[in-house]
């Protein structure tokens, strides 16, 4: 490589990124008229139900509960609309293409503004006009706008949001985010209804847990993250079957559901993959899980295989019934003593929590390694979520495995290496699927705004038939959940269920994966050829798609 190319990449990004930005953005045919983007209008498809009376009362302005599908526009699209967009929550690959999609749908006669730094920045009125997006086309990350996890949670903040809308003369606000952020969108849509300001959500999350049945089998970001992890885990499996000496214990990001772990397991076929939802369903104990793994490790060693790989979902501990109770009690003490714990170091917090926990919770907490105890005392995010990405569950599992194997098979050598694959997956350059999905979700969101809709989430389904845009009423997804002791509106997460075809397939294969060395290398993401258009395996299996490939 020439020196000027290396120096140039400080300003213009790497050659790879430059090449990616030359790739076309493919609009679905629903948005195209004579090869030009013409935002469609929407018509009702099927009616959704509101889950209960309280939700119906609190979102009283939502008049239309229909899932919408598109039909061709016969009149010119509206002009002079001012639309603000923000990213919210953790980054996910494909986000920048959402911005492209919105901009293309709005066309030249409307204005797109970006909020810097997520909902927090929006509330501060930190908005700018988005013009040239060429540098971020097909690029990962959320860096063009930035993001945060501010919850628009009370009347004061809702009023602040309204003032920002009036100040910037906004006709619409688009929130690109996960379940919590789309809950924000639903609440804001209701609040701004009388001002005539539309609020639209765009579904993103690498966790894959924001779904809406057939209309949204998967949000953008999941495919890229699982392909990045799939490559890394596949490489580790190859390494360990070569050197034959280590057990790799890998924790994968994805906090409230195990879609990521299940997908990566199906891609790579490791010796063990724990699925949190199954553990919760079977009411397993942590010791029981460790025992089972220890027996598997001992058996493999007796067959001359002192090596292997274990996948653990990031949120595992919260799914183990005996630990969940203790973690809820930790949250309660933290909430009660928030002032005392403010600005205190982790050691102080750990000791304080230990002292104030009672009975079984105290016993369970005290039995955990110090580092795990400390990380449980980190303040919850604005939405009340525990920061599970900071809890080194893989270290806890290894510690318990060593102890157990020492008892069951004294002298058996167990060499372990722990890993956490998290942030490195969610900001990779988008896969072909996420680049396409992000763009088309953006086109859908922009078209919804021009059609005067509010309280909807843009969606995309029917991938086996080339994809189809939909709009799902947010209130049809809202539920009530307990967070840090309060009952709150939240969009219900879609978890792995025991009936899912992908999970059942995994169950039918896992004994064989433990006994034999079946590990597969999915390899790096491709941008051309057959594997470039491969859908997540879990989505293809669950939806019963005949071919595993998605076609542009
Ligand atoms: P969302 O998509 O719901 O925002 O979460 C994605 C995620 O990557 C989780 O998997 C992870 O636990 C969390 O964000 C980490 O959050 P943070 O960026 O605040 O450390």
Coordinates of C-alpha atoms and ligand atoms in Angstrom, one line a residue:
X1 CA 0.0 0.0 0.0
X2 CA 1.3 3.4 -0.8
X3 CA 2.1 5.8 2.0
X4 CA -0.4 8.4 0.8
X5 CA -3.2 5.8 1.0
X6 CA -2.2 5.1 4.6
X7 CA -2.1 8.8 5.5
X8 CA -5.3 9.4 3.5
X9 CA -7.1 6.8 5.6
X10 CA -6.8 9.2 8.6
X11 CA -9.2 11.5 6.8
X12 CA -11.1 9.3 4.3
X13 CA -11.3 6.0 6.1
X14 CA -9.7 2.7 5.1
X15 CA -9.7 1.4 1.5
X16 CA -12.2 -1.2 2.6
X17 CA -14.5 1.5 4.0
X18 CA -14.1 3.5 0.8
X19 CA -15.0 0.5 -1.3
X20 CA -18.0 -0.2 0.9
X21 CA -19.3 3.3 0.4
X22 CA -19.3 2.7 -3.4
X23 CA -21.8 -0.2 -3.0
X24 CA -25.3 0.6 -4.2
X25 CA -28.2 1.0 -1.8
X26 CA -31.0 -1.3 -3.0
X27 CA -34.5 0.0 -2.5
X28 CA -37.3 -2.5 -2.4
X29 CA -39.6 -2.3 -5.4
X30 CA -42.4 -0.9 -3.2
X31 CA -40.5 2.4 -3.1
X32 CA -39.6 2.6 -6.8
X33 CA -41.4 4.2 -9.7
X34 CA -39.4 4.3 -12.9
X35 CA -36.3 3.6 -10.9
X36 CA -36.8 6.7 -8.8
X37 CA -37.7 6.6 -5.1
X38 CA -41.4 7.5 -4.8
X39 CA -42.6 7.1 -1.2
X40 CA -45.7 4.9 -1.1
X41 CA -48.8 5.5 1.0
X42 CA -50.1 3.0 3.4
X43 CA -53.3 1.0 3.8
X44 CA -54.7 -1.2 6.6
X45 CA -53.8 -4.9 6.6
X46 CA -54.9 -6.5 9.9
X47 CA -56.0 -5.1 13.2
X48 CA -53.9 -5.6 16.4
X49 CA -55.2 -5.7 19.9
X50 CA -54.2 -3.5 22.8
X51 CA -53.0 -5.8 25.7
X52 CA -55.1 -4.2 28.5
X53 CA -57.3 -1.4 29.7
X54 CA -54.5 0.6 31.3
X55 CA -52.5 0.7 28.0
X56 CA -55.7 1.6 26.1
X57 CA -56.4 4.5 28.4
X58 CA -52.8 5.7 28.4
X59 CA -52.5 5.7 24.6
X60 CA -56.0 6.9 24.0
X61 CA -55.1 8.9 20.9
X62 CA -54.0 6.0 18.9
X63 CA -56.9 5.6 16.6
X64 CA -55.7 3.1 14.1
X65 CA -54.4 -0.2 15.4
X66 CA -53.9 -1.7 12.0
X67 CA -50.7 -3.1 10.7
X68 CA -50.2 -1.2 7.4
X69 CA -48.9 -2.3 4.1
X70 CA -47.9 -0.1 1.2
X71 CA -49.7 0.8 -2.0
X72 CA -48.5 3.1 -4.8
X73 CA -48.7 6.8 -4.4
X74 CA -50.9 8.6 -6.9
X75 CA -50.3 12.2 -5.9
X76 CA -47.2 14.2 -5.4
X77 CA -45.6 13.7 -1.9
X78 CA -46.0 16.5 0.6
X79 CA -43.3 19.2 0.7
X80 CA -41.7 21.5 3.3
X81 CA -41.8 19.0 6.2
X82 CA -39.2 19.2 8.8
X83 CA -38.2 15.8 10.3
X84 CA -35.7 15.1 13.0
X85 CA -34.0 11.7 13.5
X86 CA -32.0 10.3 16.4
X87 CA -30.2 7.1 17.3
X88 CA -31.1 5.6 20.7
X89 CA -29.5 2.8 22.7
X90 CA -26.5 0.7 21.7
X91 CA -25.1 1.0 18.1
X92 CA -26.1 -1.6 15.5
X93 CA -24.8 -2.1 12.0
X94 CA -27.0 -0.6 9.3
X95 CA -27.9 2.6 11.2
X96 CA -26.3 5.0 8.8
X97 CA -28.2 3.4 5.9
X98 CA -31.4 4.1 7.8
X99 CA -30.5 7.8 7.5
X100 CA -30.0 7.4 3.8
X101 CA -33.4 5.7 3.5
X102 CA -35.2 8.5 5.4
X103 CA -33.4 11.1 3.3
X104 CA -34.3 9.4 0.0
X105 CA -37.9 9.0 1.0
X106 CA -38.2 12.7 2.0
X107 CA -36.6 13.8 -1.2
X108 CA -35.3 17.3 -2.0
X109 CA -38.4 19.3 -0.9
X110 CA -38.3 18.3 2.8
X111 CA -35.7 18.8 5.5
X112 CA -34.0 16.1 7.6
X113 CA -32.4 17.1 10.8
X114 CA -30.2 14.9 13.0
X115 CA -30.1 15.0 16.8
X116 CA -26.5 14.7 18.1
X117 CA -26.0 12.2 21.0
X118 CA -29.4 10.4 21.1
X119 CA -32.5 11.4 23.0
X120 CA -30.3 13.3 25.5
X121 CA -29.0 15.5 22.7
X122 CA -32.5 15.9 21.2
X123 CA -33.8 17.1 24.6
X124 CA -31.0 19.7 24.6
X125 CA -32.1 20.8 21.2
X126 CA -28.8 19.8 19.7
X127 CA -30.0 19.4 16.1
X128 CA -28.4 20.1 12.7
X129 CA -29.5 19.8 9.1
X130 CA -28.3 16.6 7.5
X131 CA -27.1 17.2 4.0
X132 CA -24.3 15.0 2.7
X133 CA -24.3 11.4 4.0
X134 CA -21.9 10.0 1.4
X135 CA -19.1 9.3 3.9
X136 CA -21.3 7.0 6.1
X137 CA -22.9 5.0 3.3
X138 CA -22.8 1.3 4.2
X139 CA -20.6 2.1 7.2
X140 CA -21.0 0.5 10.7
X141 CA -21.5 2.4 14.0
X142 CA -23.7 5.3 15.0
X143 CA -20.9 7.8 14.9
X144 CA -22.5 10.2 12.4
X145 CA -25.1 11.3 15.0
X146 CA -23.9 9.5 18.2
X147 CA -26.4 7.9 20.6
X148 CA -27.3 7.6 24.3
X149 CA -29.8 5.8 26.6
X150 CA -31.8 8.7 27.9
X151 CA -35.4 7.8 28.7
X152 CA -38.0 10.4 28.1
X153 CA -39.7 9.3 31.3
X154 CA -41.7 12.1 32.9
X155 CA -43.9 15.0 32.1
X156 CA -41.0 17.4 32.4
X157 CA -38.9 15.6 29.8
X158 CA -41.9 15.2 27.5
X159 CA -42.6 18.9 27.7
X160 CA -38.9 19.6 27.0
X161 CA -39.3 17.4 23.9
X162 CA -42.3 19.4 22.8
X163 CA -40.4 22.7 23.2
X164 CA -37.6 21.3 21.0
X165 CA -40.1 20.3 18.4
X166 CA -41.7 23.8 18.4
X167 CA -38.4 25.6 18.4
X168 CA -37.2 23.6 15.3
X169 CA -40.6 23.7 13.7
X170 CA -40.6 19.9 13.5
X171 CA -43.4 18.0 11.7
X172 CA -42.0 14.6 12.7
X173 CA -39.5 12.8 14.9
X174 CA -38.0 9.4 14.0
X175 CA -36.4 7.3 16.8
X176 CA -34.1 4.5 15.7
X177 CA -33.7 2.1 18.6
X178 CA -34.5 -1.1 20.5
X179 CA -37.5 -2.0 22.6
X180 CA -36.9 0.7 25.2
X181 CA -36.3 3.4 22.6
X182 CA -39.4 2.4 20.7
X183 CA -41.3 2.6 24.0
X184 CA -40.0 6.2 24.1
X185 CA -41.4 6.6 20.6
X186 CA -44.8 5.3 21.6
X187 CA -45.0 7.6 24.6
X188 CA -43.8 10.6 22.7
X189 CA -46.3 9.9 19.8
X190 CA -49.1 10.0 22.3
X191 CA -47.9 13.1 24.0
X192 CA -47.3 15.1 20.7
X193 CA -50.5 13.9 19.1
X194 CA -52.4 17.1 19.7
X195 CA -49.6 19.1 18.3
X196 CA -49.9 17.3 15.0
X197 CA -46.3 16.0 15.3
X198 CA -45.7 12.5 14.1
X199 CA -43.4 10.1 15.9
X200 CA -42.1 7.0 14.1
X201 CA -39.9 4.2 15.4
X202 CA -37.3 2.2 13.5
X203 CA -36.4 -1.2 14.9
X204 CA -32.7 -1.8 15.6
X205 CA -30.8 -4.0 18.0
X206 CA -28.0 -6.4 17.7
X207 CA -29.7 -8.5 20.4
X208 CA -32.4 -9.5 17.9
X209 CA -35.2 -9.3 20.5
X210 CA -37.3 -6.6 19.0
X211 CA -39.5 -8.5 16.6
X212 CA -43.1 -8.3 15.3
X213 CA -44.0 -11.8 14.0
X214 CA -44.2 -12.0 10.3
X215 CA -44.0 -8.3 9.9
X216 CA -40.5 -8.0 11.4
X217 CA -38.7 -11.4 11.9
X218 CA -35.5 -9.5 12.9
X219 CA -34.4 -5.9 13.4
X220 CA -31.3 -4.6 11.7
X221 CA -27.9 -5.1 13.4
X222 CA -28.4 -8.8 14.4
X223 CA -27.1 -10.3 11.2
X224 CA -23.8 -8.4 11.3
X225 CA -23.2 -8.9 15.0
X226 CA -23.8 -12.7 14.7
X227 CA -21.7 -12.9 11.6
X228 CA -18.8 -11.2 13.3
X229 CA -19.1 -13.4 16.4
X230 CA -19.6 -16.4 14.2
X231 CA -16.3 -15.8 12.5
X232 CA -14.4 -15.3 15.8
X233 CA -16.0 -18.3 17.5
X234 CA -15.4 -20.5 14.4
X235 CA -11.7 -19.5 14.5
X236 CA -11.4 -20.4 18.1
X237 CA -13.0 -23.8 17.5
X238 CA -10.5 -24.4 14.7
X239 CA -7.7 -23.3 17.0
X240 CA -8.7 -25.6 19.9
X241 CA -9.1 -28.7 17.7
X242 CA -5.6 -27.9 16.3
X243 CA -3.8 -27.4 19.6
X244 CA -6.0 -29.7 21.6
X245 CA -5.3 -28.1 25.0
X246 CA -7.8 -25.3 25.9
X247 CA -11.4 -25.0 26.8
X248 CA -12.5 -21.6 25.6
X249 CA -15.4 -20.0 27.5
X250 CA -17.0 -17.2 25.4
X251 CA -19.6 -14.8 26.6
X252 CA -21.6 -13.2 23.8
X253 CA -23.4 -9.9 23.9
X254 CA -27.2 -9.9 23.9
X255 CA -28.6 -9.2 27.3
X256 CA -32.3 -10.1 27.6
X257 CA -32.6 -12.9 25.1
X258 CA -30.3 -15.6 23.7
X259 CA -31.0 -15.1 20.0
X260 CA -27.3 -14.2 19.4
X261 CA -25.9 -17.2 21.2
X262 CA -28.4 -19.6 19.4
X263 CA -27.5 -18.1 16.0
X264 CA -23.8 -18.3 16.6
X265 CA -24.1 -21.9 17.9
X266 CA -26.0 -22.9 14.7
X267 CA -23.3 -21.2 12.6
X268 CA -20.3 -22.8 14.5
X269 CA -21.5 -25.9 16.3
X270 CA -19.6 -25.6 19.6
X271 CA -19.4 -28.3 22.3
X272 CA -21.7 -26.4 24.6
X273 CA -24.0 -23.4 24.2
X274 CA -26.2 -22.3 27.1
X275 CA -29.6 -20.8 26.2
X276 CA -30.9 -18.6 29.0
X277 CA -34.5 -19.0 28.2
X278 CA -34.2 -22.8 28.5
X279 CA -32.4 -22.5 31.8
X280 CA -35.2 -20.3 33.1
X281 CA -37.9 -22.6 31.7
X282 CA -36.4 -25.7 33.4
X283 CA -35.7 -23.7 36.6
X284 CA -32.1 -24.8 36.6
X285 CA -29.6 -23.9 39.3
X286 CA -26.1 -22.5 38.5
X287 CA -24.5 -25.4 40.2
X288 CA -26.7 -27.8 38.2
X289 CA -25.6 -26.2 34.9
X290 CA -21.9 -26.3 36.0
X291 CA -22.2 -29.9 37.1
X292 CA -23.6 -30.9 33.7
X293 CA -20.8 -29.1 31.9
X294 CA -18.2 -30.6 34.2
X295 CA -19.4 -34.1 33.3
X296 CA -19.2 -33.3 29.6
X297 CA -15.7 -32.0 30.0
X298 CA -14.6 -35.1 31.9
X299 CA -16.1 -37.4 29.4
X300 CA -14.4 -35.7 26.5
X301 CA -11.1 -35.8 28.3
X302 CA -11.6 -39.6 28.8
X303 CA -11.9 -39.8 25.0
X304 CA -8.6 -38.0 24.5
X305 CA -10.3 -34.5 24.0
X306 CA -9.2 -32.2 26.8
X307 CA -10.5 -29.2 24.8
X308 CA -13.6 -27.5 23.5
X309 CA -15.7 -24.4 23.5
X310 CA -18.6 -23.1 25.7
X311 CA -20.9 -20.3 24.6
X312 CA -22.6 -18.2 27.3
X313 CA -25.2 -15.5 26.7
X314 CA -24.4 -12.2 28.4
X315 CA -27.6 -12.1 30.4
X316 CA -27.4 -15.7 31.7
X317 CA -27.4 -14.8 35.5
X318 CA -30.6 -12.9 35.3
X319 CA -32.4 -16.0 34.0
X320 CA -31.3 -18.4 36.8
X321 CA -34.2 -18.3 39.3
X322 CA -32.1 -18.4 42.5
X323 CA -29.9 -15.5 41.2
X324 CA -32.7 -13.4 39.8
X325 CA -34.3 -13.0 43.2
X326 CA -31.0 -11.9 44.7
X327 CA -30.3 -9.5 41.8
X328 CA -33.8 -7.9 42.3
X329 CA -32.9 -7.4 46.0
X330 CA -29.6 -5.8 45.0
X331 CA -31.5 -3.4 42.8
X332 CA -33.9 -2.6 45.6
X333 CA -31.1 -1.8 48.1
X334 CA -29.4 0.3 45.4
X335 CA -32.6 2.3 44.7
X336 CA -33.3 2.8 48.4
X337 CA -29.7 3.9 49.2
X338 CA -29.0 5.7 45.9
X339 CA -27.8 8.8 47.7
X340 CA -25.4 6.9 50.0
X341 CA -23.9 5.0 47.1
X342 CA -23.6 8.0 44.8
X343 CA -19.9 8.5 43.8
X344 CA -18.7 5.7 46.0
X345 CA -16.2 3.3 44.6
X346 CA -17.1 -0.3 43.7
X347 CA -15.5 -1.8 46.8
X348 CA -17.6 0.4 49.1
X349 CA -20.8 -0.4 47.1
X350 CA -20.1 -4.1 47.2
X351 CA -19.7 -4.1 51.0
X352 CA -22.7 -1.9 51.5
X353 CA -24.9 -4.2 49.4
X354 CA -23.6 -7.3 51.1
X355 CA -24.4 -5.8 54.5
X356 CA -27.9 -4.8 53.6
X357 CA -29.0 -7.9 51.8
X358 CA -31.0 -10.4 53.8
X359 CA -31.5 -14.2 54.1
X360 CA -31.0 -16.3 51.0
X361 CA -30.1 -13.3 48.8
X362 CA -27.2 -12.4 51.1
X363 CA -25.9 -16.0 51.0
X364 CA -26.1 -16.2 47.2
X365 CA -24.4 -12.8 46.7
X366 CA -21.6 -13.5 49.1
X367 CA -20.9 -16.8 47.3
X368 CA -20.0 -14.9 44.0
X369 CA -16.5 -13.8 43.1
X370 CA -15.8 -10.2 44.2
X371 CA -15.6 -8.9 40.6
X372 CA -19.1 -10.2 39.8
X373 CA -20.4 -8.8 43.1
X374 CA -18.9 -5.4 42.2
X375 CA -20.3 -5.3 38.7
X376 CA -23.8 -6.0 40.1
X377 CA -23.6 -2.7 42.0
X378 CA -23.1 -0.5 38.9
X379 CA -25.9 1.9 38.5
X380 CA -28.8 0.7 36.2
X381 CA -29.3 2.5 32.9
X382 CA -32.0 5.1 32.5
X383 CA -34.5 2.4 31.5
X384 CA -33.7 0.4 34.7
X385 CA -31.5 -2.3 33.0
X386 CA -28.7 -4.0 34.8
X387 CA -25.4 -3.5 32.9
X388 CA -24.9 -7.2 32.2
X389 CA -22.2 -6.4 29.6
X390 CA -19.9 -5.5 32.6
X391 CA -20.5 -8.7 34.6
X392 CA -17.8 -11.3 33.8
X393 CA -20.1 -14.4 33.9
X394 CA -17.5 -16.4 32.0
X395 CA -15.0 -16.0 34.8
X396 CA -17.6 -17.1 37.4
X397 CA -18.4 -20.2 35.3
X398 CA -14.7 -21.1 34.9
X399 CA -14.1 -20.7 38.6
X400 CA -17.0 -23.0 39.4
X401 CA -15.9 -25.5 36.7
X402 CA -12.4 -25.8 38.1
X403 CA -13.7 -26.3 41.6
X404 CA -16.2 -29.0 40.5
X405 CA -13.8 -30.9 38.2
X406 CA -11.2 -30.9 41.1
X407 CA -13.8 -32.8 43.1
X408 CA -15.1 -35.1 40.4
X409 CA -11.8 -35.9 38.7
X410 CA -8.9 -34.8 40.9
X411 CA -5.8 -34.2 38.9
X412 CA -7.6 -33.8 35.6
X413 CA -5.9 -30.8 33.9
X414 CA -8.4 -28.1 32.8
X415 CA -6.8 -25.2 30.9
X416 CA -9.3 -22.4 30.2
X417 CA -9.3 -19.2 28.3
X418 CA -12.1 -16.7 28.7
X419 CA -13.4 -14.2 26.2
X420 CA -16.1 -11.6 25.9
X421 CA -17.3 -10.8 22.4
X422 CA -19.5 -7.8 22.7
X423 CA -18.8 -4.3 21.4
X424 CA -16.7 -5.6 18.5
X425 CA -19.8 -7.1 17.0
X426 CA -22.3 -4.4 17.0
X427 CA -20.3 -1.7 15.1
X428 CA -18.9 -3.9 12.3
X429 CA -19.6 -2.7 8.7
X430 CA -23.1 -3.9 7.9
X431 CA -23.6 -7.3 6.2
X432 CA -25.4 -7.1 2.8
X433 CA -28.6 -8.0 4.7
X434 CA -28.2 -5.3 7.3
X435 CA -27.2 -2.7 4.7
X436 CA -30.3 -3.5 2.7
X437 CA -32.6 -3.8 5.8
X438 CA -31.4 -0.6 7.4
X439 CA -31.9 1.4 4.1
X440 CA -35.4 0.0 3.5
X441 CA -36.5 0.5 7.1
X442 CA -35.4 4.1 6.7
X443 CA -37.4 4.4 3.4
X444 CA -40.4 3.0 5.2
X445 CA -40.1 5.4 8.1
X446 CA -39.7 8.5 5.8
X447 CA -42.7 7.3 3.8
X448 CA -44.8 6.9 7.0
X449 CA -44.0 10.5 7.9
X450 CA -45.0 11.8 4.4
X451 CA -48.3 9.8 4.7
X452 CA -49.0 11.6 8.0
X453 CA -48.8 8.6 10.2
X454 CA -47.9 8.6 13.9
X455 CA -47.2 6.0 16.5
X456 CA -45.9 3.4 14.0
X457 CA -42.8 1.4 13.8
X458 CA -41.4 0.7 10.3
X459 CA -41.0 -3.0 9.6
X460 CA -39.9 -5.4 7.0
X461 CA -40.8 -9.1 6.5
X462 CA -41.3 -11.9 4.0
X463 CA -37.6 -12.1 3.3
X464 CA -38.0 -15.4 1.4
X465 CA -40.2 -13.5 -1.1
X466 CA -37.7 -10.7 -1.6
X467 CA -39.0 -8.7 1.5
X468 CA -42.0 -6.5 2.0
X469 CA -42.4 -3.2 4.0
X470 CA -45.0 -2.9 6.7
X471 CA -45.8 -0.5 9.5
X472 CA -46.7 -1.9 13.0
X473 CA -48.7 0.3 15.5
X474 CA -46.4 0.7 18.5
X475 CA -49.2 0.5 21.0
X476 CA -49.9 -3.0 19.8
X477 CA -46.5 -4.0 21.0
X478 CA -46.6 -2.2 24.4
X479 CA -46.8 -4.2 27.6
X480 CA -46.4 -3.5 31.3
X481 CA -43.2 -4.7 33.0
X482 CA -41.6 -4.3 36.5
X483 CA -38.3 -2.3 36.3
X484 CA -36.4 -1.5 39.5
X485 CA -39.6 -2.0 41.5
X486 CA -41.8 0.2 39.2
X487 CA -44.5 -0.9 36.8
X488 CA -43.5 0.6 33.4
X489 CA -44.7 0.6 29.8
X490 CA -42.3 -1.4 27.7
X491 CA -42.3 -3.0 24.3
X492 CA -42.3 -6.7 25.1
X493 CA -39.0 -8.4 24.1
X494 CA -39.2 -11.4 21.9
X495 CA -37.2 -14.2 23.5
X496 CA -36.2 -17.7 22.4
X497 CA -39.0 -20.1 23.1
X498 CA -38.9 -23.8 23.6
X499 CA -41.2 -24.2 20.6
X500 CA -39.0 -22.2 18.2
X501 CA -37.9 -24.4 15.2
X502 CA -34.3 -23.0 15.5
X503 CA -34.2 -23.9 19.2
X504 CA -35.6 -27.4 18.6
X505 CA -33.1 -28.0 15.8
X506 CA -30.3 -26.9 18.1
X507 CA -31.5 -29.4 20.8
X508 CA -31.5 -32.2 18.3
X509 CA -27.9 -31.6 17.5
X510 CA -26.1 -30.5 20.7
X511 CA -25.3 -34.0 22.1
X512 CA -23.4 -34.8 18.9
X513 CA -21.6 -31.4 19.0
X514 CA -20.4 -32.2 22.6
X515 CA -19.2 -35.7 21.7
X516 CA -17.5 -34.9 18.4
X517 CA -15.6 -32.1 16.9
X518 CA -18.2 -30.6 14.6
X519 CA -17.0 -27.0 14.8
X520 CA -17.6 -25.0 11.6
X521 CA -15.9 -21.8 10.3
X522 CA -18.5 -19.5 8.8
X523 CA -15.6 -17.2 7.8
X524 CA -15.5 -13.4 7.3
X525 CA -18.6 -11.7 6.0
X526 CA -18.7 -11.6 2.2
X527 CA -20.1 -8.9 0.0
X528 CA -20.3 -10.9 -3.2
X529 CA -21.3 -14.5 -4.0
X530 CA -23.6 -17.0 -2.4
X531 CA -22.7 -16.5 1.3
X532 CA -23.1 -12.7 1.0
X533 CA -26.9 -13.1 0.9
X534 CA -27.3 -15.6 3.7
X535 CA -29.9 -14.8 6.2
X536 CA -29.5 -15.5 9.9
X537 CA -30.0 -19.3 10.3
X538 CA -32.4 -18.8 13.2
X539 CA -34.6 -16.6 11.1
X540 CA -34.6 -19.0 8.1
X541 CA -35.4 -22.0 10.4
X542 CA -38.1 -20.2 12.5
X543 CA -39.9 -18.8 9.5
X544 CA -39.7 -22.0 7.6
X545 CA -38.0 -20.3 4.6
X546 CA -37.3 -22.9 1.9
X547 CA -33.8 -21.6 1.0
X548 CA -31.4 -20.1 3.6
X549 CA -30.6 -17.2 1.2
X550 CA -32.1 -13.8 1.0
X551 CA -32.0 -12.2 -2.5
X552 CA -31.7 -8.5 -3.3
Ligands
LIG1 P1 -29.9 -2.2 22.7 O1 -29.8 -2.5 21.3 O2 -31.2 -2.7 23.3 O3 -29.6 -0.8 23.0 O4 -28.7 -3.0 23.4 C1 -27.6 -3.6 22.8 C2 -26.5 -3.9 23.7 O5 -25.4 -4.1 22.9 C3 -26.7 -5.1 24.6 O6 -26.5 -6.3 24.0 C4 -25.7 -4.8 25.7 O7 -25.9 -5.5 26.9 C5 -25.8 -3.4 25.9 O8 -26.2 -2.9 24.6 C6 -24.6 -2.7 26.3 O9 -24.9 -1.4 26.6 P2 -23.8 -0.2 26.7 O10 -23.5 0.3 25.3 O11 -24.6 0.8 27.4 O12 -22.6 -0.7 27.5

